[in-house]
Coordinates of N, CA and C in Angstrom, one line a residue:
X199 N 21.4 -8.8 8.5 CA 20.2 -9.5 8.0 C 20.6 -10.4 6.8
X200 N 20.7 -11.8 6.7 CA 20.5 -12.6 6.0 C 19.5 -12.8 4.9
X201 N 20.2 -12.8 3.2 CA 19.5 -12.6 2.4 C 19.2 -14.0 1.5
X202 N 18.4 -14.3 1.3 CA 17.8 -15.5 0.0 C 17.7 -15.4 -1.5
X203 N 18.6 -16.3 -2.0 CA 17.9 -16.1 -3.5 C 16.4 -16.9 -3.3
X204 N 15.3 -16.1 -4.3 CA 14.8 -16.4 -4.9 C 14.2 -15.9 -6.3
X205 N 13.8 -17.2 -7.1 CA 13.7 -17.5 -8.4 C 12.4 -16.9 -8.6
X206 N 11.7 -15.7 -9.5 CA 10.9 -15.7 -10.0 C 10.3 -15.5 -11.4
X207 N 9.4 -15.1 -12.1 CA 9.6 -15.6 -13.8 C 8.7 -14.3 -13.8
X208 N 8.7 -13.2 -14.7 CA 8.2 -12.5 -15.4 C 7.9 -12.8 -17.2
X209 N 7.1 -12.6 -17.2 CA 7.3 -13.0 -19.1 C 8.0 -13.8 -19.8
X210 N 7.8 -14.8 -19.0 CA 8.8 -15.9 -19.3 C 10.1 -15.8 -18.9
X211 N 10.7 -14.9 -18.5 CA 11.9 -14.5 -18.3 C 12.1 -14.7 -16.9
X212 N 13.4 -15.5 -16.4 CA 13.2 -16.0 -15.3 C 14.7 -15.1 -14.5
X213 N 14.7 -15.0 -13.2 CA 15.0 -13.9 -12.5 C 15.4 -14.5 -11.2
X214 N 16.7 -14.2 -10.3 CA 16.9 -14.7 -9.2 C 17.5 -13.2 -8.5
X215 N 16.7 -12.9 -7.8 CA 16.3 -11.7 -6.6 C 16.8 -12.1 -5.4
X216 N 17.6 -11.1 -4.8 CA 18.1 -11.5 -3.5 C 17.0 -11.0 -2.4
X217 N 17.1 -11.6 -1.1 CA 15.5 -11.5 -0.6 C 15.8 -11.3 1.2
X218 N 15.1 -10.7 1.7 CA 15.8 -10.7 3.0 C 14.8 -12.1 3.6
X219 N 15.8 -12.6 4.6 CA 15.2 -14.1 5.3 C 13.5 -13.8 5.5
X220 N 12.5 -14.6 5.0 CA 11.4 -14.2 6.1 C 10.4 -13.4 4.8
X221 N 10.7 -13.1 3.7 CA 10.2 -12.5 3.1 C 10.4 -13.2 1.7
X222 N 10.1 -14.4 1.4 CA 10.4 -14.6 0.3 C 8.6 -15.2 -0.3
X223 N 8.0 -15.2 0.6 CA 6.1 -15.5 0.1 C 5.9 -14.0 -0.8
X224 N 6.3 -13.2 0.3 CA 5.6 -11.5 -0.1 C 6.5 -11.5 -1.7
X225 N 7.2 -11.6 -1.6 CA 8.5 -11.3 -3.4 C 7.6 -12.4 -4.0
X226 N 7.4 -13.8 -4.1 CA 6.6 -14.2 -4.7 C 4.9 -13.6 -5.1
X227 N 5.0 -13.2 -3.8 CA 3.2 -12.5 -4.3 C 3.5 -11.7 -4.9
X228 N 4.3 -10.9 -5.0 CA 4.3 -9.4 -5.6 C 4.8 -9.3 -7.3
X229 N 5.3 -10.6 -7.4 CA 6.1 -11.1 -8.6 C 4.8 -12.1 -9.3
X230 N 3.9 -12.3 -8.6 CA 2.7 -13.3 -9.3 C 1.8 -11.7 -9.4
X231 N 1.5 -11.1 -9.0 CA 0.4 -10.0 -9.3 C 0.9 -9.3 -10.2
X232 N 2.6 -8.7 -10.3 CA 3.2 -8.4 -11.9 C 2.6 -8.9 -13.1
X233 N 3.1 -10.3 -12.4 CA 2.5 -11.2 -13.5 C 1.7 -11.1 -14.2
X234 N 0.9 -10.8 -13.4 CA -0.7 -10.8 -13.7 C -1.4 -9.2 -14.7
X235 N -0.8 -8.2 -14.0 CA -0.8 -7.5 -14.7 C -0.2 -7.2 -15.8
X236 N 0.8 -7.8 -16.2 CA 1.7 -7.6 -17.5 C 0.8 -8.7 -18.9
X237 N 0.3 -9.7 -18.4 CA -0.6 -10.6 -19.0 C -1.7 -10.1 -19.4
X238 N -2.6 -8.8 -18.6 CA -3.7 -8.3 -18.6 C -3.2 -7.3 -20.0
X239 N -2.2 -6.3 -19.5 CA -1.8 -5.1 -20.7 C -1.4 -6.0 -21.9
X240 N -0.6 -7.3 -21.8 CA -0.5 -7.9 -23.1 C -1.5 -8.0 -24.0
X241 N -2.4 -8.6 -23.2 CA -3.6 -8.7 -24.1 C -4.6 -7.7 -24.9
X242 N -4.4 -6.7 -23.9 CA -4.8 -5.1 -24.3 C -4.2 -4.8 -25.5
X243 N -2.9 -4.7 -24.9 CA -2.2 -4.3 -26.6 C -1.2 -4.8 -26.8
X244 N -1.3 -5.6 -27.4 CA -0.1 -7.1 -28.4 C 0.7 -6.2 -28.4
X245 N 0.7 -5.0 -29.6 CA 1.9 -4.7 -30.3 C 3.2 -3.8 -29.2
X246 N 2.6 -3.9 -28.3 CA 3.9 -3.3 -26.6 C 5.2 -4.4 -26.8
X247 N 6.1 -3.7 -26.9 CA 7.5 -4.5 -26.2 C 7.2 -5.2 -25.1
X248 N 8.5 -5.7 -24.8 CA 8.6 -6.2 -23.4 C 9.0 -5.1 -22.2
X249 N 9.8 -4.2 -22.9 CA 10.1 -2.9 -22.1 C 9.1 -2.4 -22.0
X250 N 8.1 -2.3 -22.8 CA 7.0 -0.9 -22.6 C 6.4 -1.4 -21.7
X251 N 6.3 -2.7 -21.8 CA 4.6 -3.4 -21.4 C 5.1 -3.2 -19.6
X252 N 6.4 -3.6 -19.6 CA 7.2 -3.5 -18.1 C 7.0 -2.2 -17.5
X253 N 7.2 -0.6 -18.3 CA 6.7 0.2 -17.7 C 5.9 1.1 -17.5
X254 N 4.5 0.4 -18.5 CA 3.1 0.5 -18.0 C 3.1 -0.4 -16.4
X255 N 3.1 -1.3 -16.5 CA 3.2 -2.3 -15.6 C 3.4 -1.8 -14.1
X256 N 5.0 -1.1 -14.3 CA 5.8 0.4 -13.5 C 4.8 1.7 -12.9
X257 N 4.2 1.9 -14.4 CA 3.0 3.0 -14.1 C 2.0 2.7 -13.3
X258 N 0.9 2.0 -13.8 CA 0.4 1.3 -13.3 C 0.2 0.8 -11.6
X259 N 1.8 0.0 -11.2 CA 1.4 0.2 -9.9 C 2.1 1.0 -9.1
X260 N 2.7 2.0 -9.6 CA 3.1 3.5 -9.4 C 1.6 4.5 -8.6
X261 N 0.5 4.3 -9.9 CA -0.2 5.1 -9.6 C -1.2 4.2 -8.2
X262 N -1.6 2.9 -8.1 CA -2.0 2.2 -7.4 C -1.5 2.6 -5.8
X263 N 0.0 2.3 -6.3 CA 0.4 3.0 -4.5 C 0.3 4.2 -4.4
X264 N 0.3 5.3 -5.5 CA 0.6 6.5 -4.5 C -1.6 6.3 -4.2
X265 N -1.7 6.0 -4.8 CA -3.8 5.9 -4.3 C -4.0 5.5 -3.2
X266 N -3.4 4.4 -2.2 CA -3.8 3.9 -1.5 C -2.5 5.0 -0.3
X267 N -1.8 5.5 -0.8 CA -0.6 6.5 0.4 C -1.9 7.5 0.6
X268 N -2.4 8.2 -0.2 CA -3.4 9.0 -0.1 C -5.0 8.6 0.7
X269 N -5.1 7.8 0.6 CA -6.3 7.1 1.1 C -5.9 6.8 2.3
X270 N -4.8 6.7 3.1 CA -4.5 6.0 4.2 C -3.8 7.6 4.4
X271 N -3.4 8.6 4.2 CA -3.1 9.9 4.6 C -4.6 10.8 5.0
X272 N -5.7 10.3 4.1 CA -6.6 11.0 4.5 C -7.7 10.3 5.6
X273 N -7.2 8.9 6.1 CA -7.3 8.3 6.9 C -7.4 8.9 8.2
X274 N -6.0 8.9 8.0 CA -5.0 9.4 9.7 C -5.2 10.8 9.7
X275 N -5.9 11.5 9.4 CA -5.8 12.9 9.3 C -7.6 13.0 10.1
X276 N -8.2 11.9 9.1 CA -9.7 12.1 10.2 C -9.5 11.7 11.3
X277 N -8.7 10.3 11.4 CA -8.4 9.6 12.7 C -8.3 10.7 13.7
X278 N -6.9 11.8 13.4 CA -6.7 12.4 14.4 C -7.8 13.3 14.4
X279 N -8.2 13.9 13.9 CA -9.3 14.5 14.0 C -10.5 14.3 15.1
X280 N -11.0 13.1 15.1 CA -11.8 12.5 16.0 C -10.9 11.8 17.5
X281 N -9.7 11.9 17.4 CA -9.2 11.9 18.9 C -9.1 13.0 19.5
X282 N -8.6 14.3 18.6 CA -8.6 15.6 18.8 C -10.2 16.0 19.5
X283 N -11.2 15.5 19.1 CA -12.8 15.6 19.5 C -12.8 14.8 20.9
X284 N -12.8 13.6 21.0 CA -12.8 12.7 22.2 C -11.9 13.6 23.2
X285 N -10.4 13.8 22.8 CA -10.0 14.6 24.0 C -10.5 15.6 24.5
X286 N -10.5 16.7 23.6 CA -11.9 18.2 24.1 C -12.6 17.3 24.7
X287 N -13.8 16.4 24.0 CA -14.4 16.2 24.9 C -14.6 15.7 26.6
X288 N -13.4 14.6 26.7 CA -13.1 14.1 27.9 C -12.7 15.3 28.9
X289 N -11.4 16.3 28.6 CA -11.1 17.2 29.0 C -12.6 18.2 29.2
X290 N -13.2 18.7 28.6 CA -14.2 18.8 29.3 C -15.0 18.6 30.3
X291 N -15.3 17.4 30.3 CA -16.3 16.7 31.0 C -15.7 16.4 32.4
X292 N -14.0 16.4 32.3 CA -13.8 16.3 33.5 C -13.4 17.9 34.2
X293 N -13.4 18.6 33.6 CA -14.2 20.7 34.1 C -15.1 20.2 35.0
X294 N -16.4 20.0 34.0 CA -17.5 19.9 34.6 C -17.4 19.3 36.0
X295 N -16.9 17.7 36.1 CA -17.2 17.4 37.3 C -16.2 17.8 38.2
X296 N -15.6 18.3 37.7 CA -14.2 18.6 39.2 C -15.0 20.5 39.7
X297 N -15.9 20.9 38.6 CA -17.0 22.1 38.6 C -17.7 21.8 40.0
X298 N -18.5 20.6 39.6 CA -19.2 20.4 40.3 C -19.2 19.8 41.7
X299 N -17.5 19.2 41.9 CA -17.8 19.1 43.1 C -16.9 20.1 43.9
X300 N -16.8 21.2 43.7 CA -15.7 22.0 44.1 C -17.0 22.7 45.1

């Protein structure tokens, strides 16, 4: 798989990331929403380093993904749940009729 530099800037601080072909929008989006949140905690609280501020930043969307791993675990867990229902159900129903014309 063929990789790409690309250039992105945190904190002014500018950064060249190797990138697999085909993915270099997603590294930009992901690198502008850093952004964004590193600008938001700045403002919060001036007196943060550049390190700290980076691993609130870290924290931050640490805890964001494991939220949404959980949310999409307890997803697929009802999901199956209600296929688990549909099948009983179907499997049933075809009892009944193979019941009824026996």
């Amino acid at each position: 798989m063929s990789t790409n530099a690309v250039d992105i800037t945190l904190m002014g601080r500018s950064y060249s990331i190797a990138c697999p072909a085909g993915q270099e929008k997603a590294l930009k989006l992901v690198a502008h929403n850093i952004e964004q949140q590193l600008t938001q905690l700045k403002s919060r609280t001036n007196s943060l380093s550049r390190e700290d501020l980076l691993v609130m930043a870290a924290l931050n969307i640490g805890h964001e993904l494991l939220s949404e791993k959980t949310k999409n675990q307890e997803y697929m867990e009802q999901m199956d749940d209600r296929i688990r229902v549909l099948q009983s159900t179907l499997e049933q129903a075809l009892v009944e009729r193979s019941d009824r014309h026996d």
